[in-house]
Amino acid sequence: MEIVQEIEKQKQYIEKVKKIHQNKKLKYYILTMGCQLNENDSEKLCGMIEEMGYEPTDNYQEADLVIFNTCCVRENAEDRLFGKLGELKKVKEKRGTIIAIGGCMMQEKHITDKIHESYPYTDIIFGTHTLQNFPEDLYKTLESKKKLQDVIDIDGEVYEGLPIKRMNNIKASVTIMYGCNNFCTYCIVPYVRGRERSRHPKDILEEIQELAKEGYKEVTLLGQNVNSYLRSEQWKEKGIDYHGINSFATLLRAVNEIEEIERIRFISPHPKDFTDDVIDAIANCEKVCKLIHLPLQSGSSNVLKTMNRKYTKEQYLNLVDKMKAKIPNLTLSTDIIVGFAGETEEDFEDTLDVVKKVCFEQVYMFIYSRRVGTPGDKMPNQVPEEIKHERFDRLKQLVESQIAENNQKYVGTIQKILVKGPSKNNPALLTGRTDSNKVVVFEGNKDVINKMVNLKIVSEHMWYLKGEEVKE
Ligand code: SAH
Ligand code: SF4
Ligand code: F3S
């Protein structure tokens, strides 16, 4: 079926569900367990669900519809899902709540088998390629009262024009590509998200222009490997050049032209594809934040090879040097996995060495978690748990000492902050983030909320900075 027709069909199902409920204000609860792409999917789900007449609640005990949008990148996500599903049993018995589970983990057969066996009260299971069918799935479940599974293995189409309910009113995420072709040996994502598919530049620009009109100030462009945007098979054959946009670098430049947008971020780029045109675009586009997330994963060339990352320690460090030379005031954040199969003490020390050399602004650290179906899981030389934990703690210590040192550099500087609102920990103060994504709190008038302000940083406190408004 044509994509436009498919979306039309789902819109009709939205109307049908509305009719069943006859304008009764039912409630829904959604829990998003994964990354920003997963959150962006949840925003699309919420858009459809609210059009079907449901109102959000943050108490699942009073919900008529509960949705879990799952992640399977690491093992703890599974324990968390099964724990939550157990808690739902009583609510289901009491209220007849519809339980729907979707997202990456539902693409794994051993997981859906377990749900059927141990949590048979689950009503709907849907995968990453069938999200847009949710209105149809829900309608069929409501009508037939039967359980339904809507998971397919083939790559889903790129659907445009679904309703969306954004979680934030100044910052928005915009998915620019789906899937991943890289098959890093530790990673499950390519198996559950399928091959790379890029959205058409026209659709992306229209979405961001619309966001700008609605008052959004910051956009984050999302993809598993953003710098291979438009290099996917789908465009390779057809070729594409939409008003000069034919790559990630040219997309960045086009987004930079959208007037009301003040800040542009993106995640994640892959170091192997970080071409000079992207570096130049970041340097030239004043709205692109000079904090770049550049996943390292390991600092050892041997481990990087078994991880199938396609760069060496030296290539990563050279890339960082090149970026720092071309982009003034560049800061970097990264992801690191500790204890991948075969990682020796020497390999781990290479990771510490890269961290010392680059001095990241932020490091997201993960203990390697074996994922069923990935090559990493079958590698013979797995690192014992206690060694993984011991290395993780050493890395954490190093990172924290670097962050503390780095924070000192902010004191006395003027930083541009996008003000989010009152601070959760102290509602008398306002909070926002710097270009480099640091949390800053300050005393200020509420009329600066949703605006950019200049703050002088007066003190640092490990996970946040304190600022004062600069009087013009
Ligand atoms: N596409 C992105 C990352 C997606 S997953 C990229 O390539 O950077 C987010 C992070 O989770 C990864 O960067 C990696 O550090 C971590 N990760 C992925 N699989 C993992 C596993 N099996 N165990 C531990 N961490 C993992
Ligand atoms: Fe996973 Fe590697 Fe793809 Fe990132 S690039 S999603 S780590 S396979
Ligand atoms: Fe994201 Fe987790 Fe899926 S990291 S892509 S939600 S497996």
Coordinates of C-alpha atoms and ligand atoms in Angstrom, one line a residue, residues 33-38 70-73 104 188-189 192-193 224, ligand 3:
M33 CA 12.6 3.1 28.4
G34 CA 15.1 3.8 25.6
C35 CA 17.2 6.5 23.8
Q36 CA 16.1 9.7 22.2
L37 CA 15.0 7.9 19.1
N38 CA 12.8 5.8 21.3
T70 CA 11.1 -0.7 25.3
C71 CA 14.8 -0.7 24.7
C72 CA 17.1 -3.7 24.6
V73 CA 20.5 -2.2 24.2
C104 CA 13.1 -2.4 20.2
I188 CA 21.7 -5.2 19.1
V189 CA 20.4 -2.0 17.4
V192 CA 15.9 -4.5 16.0
R193 CA 15.9 -1.3 13.9
Q224 CA 22.2 6.0 14.9
Ligands
F3S3 FE1 17.4 3.2 21.3 FE2 17.5 1.1 22.9 FE3 16.3 0.9 20.6 S1 19.1 2.6 22.6 S2 17.3 2.3 19.3 S3 15.7 2.2 22.3 S4 17.6 -0.6 21.6

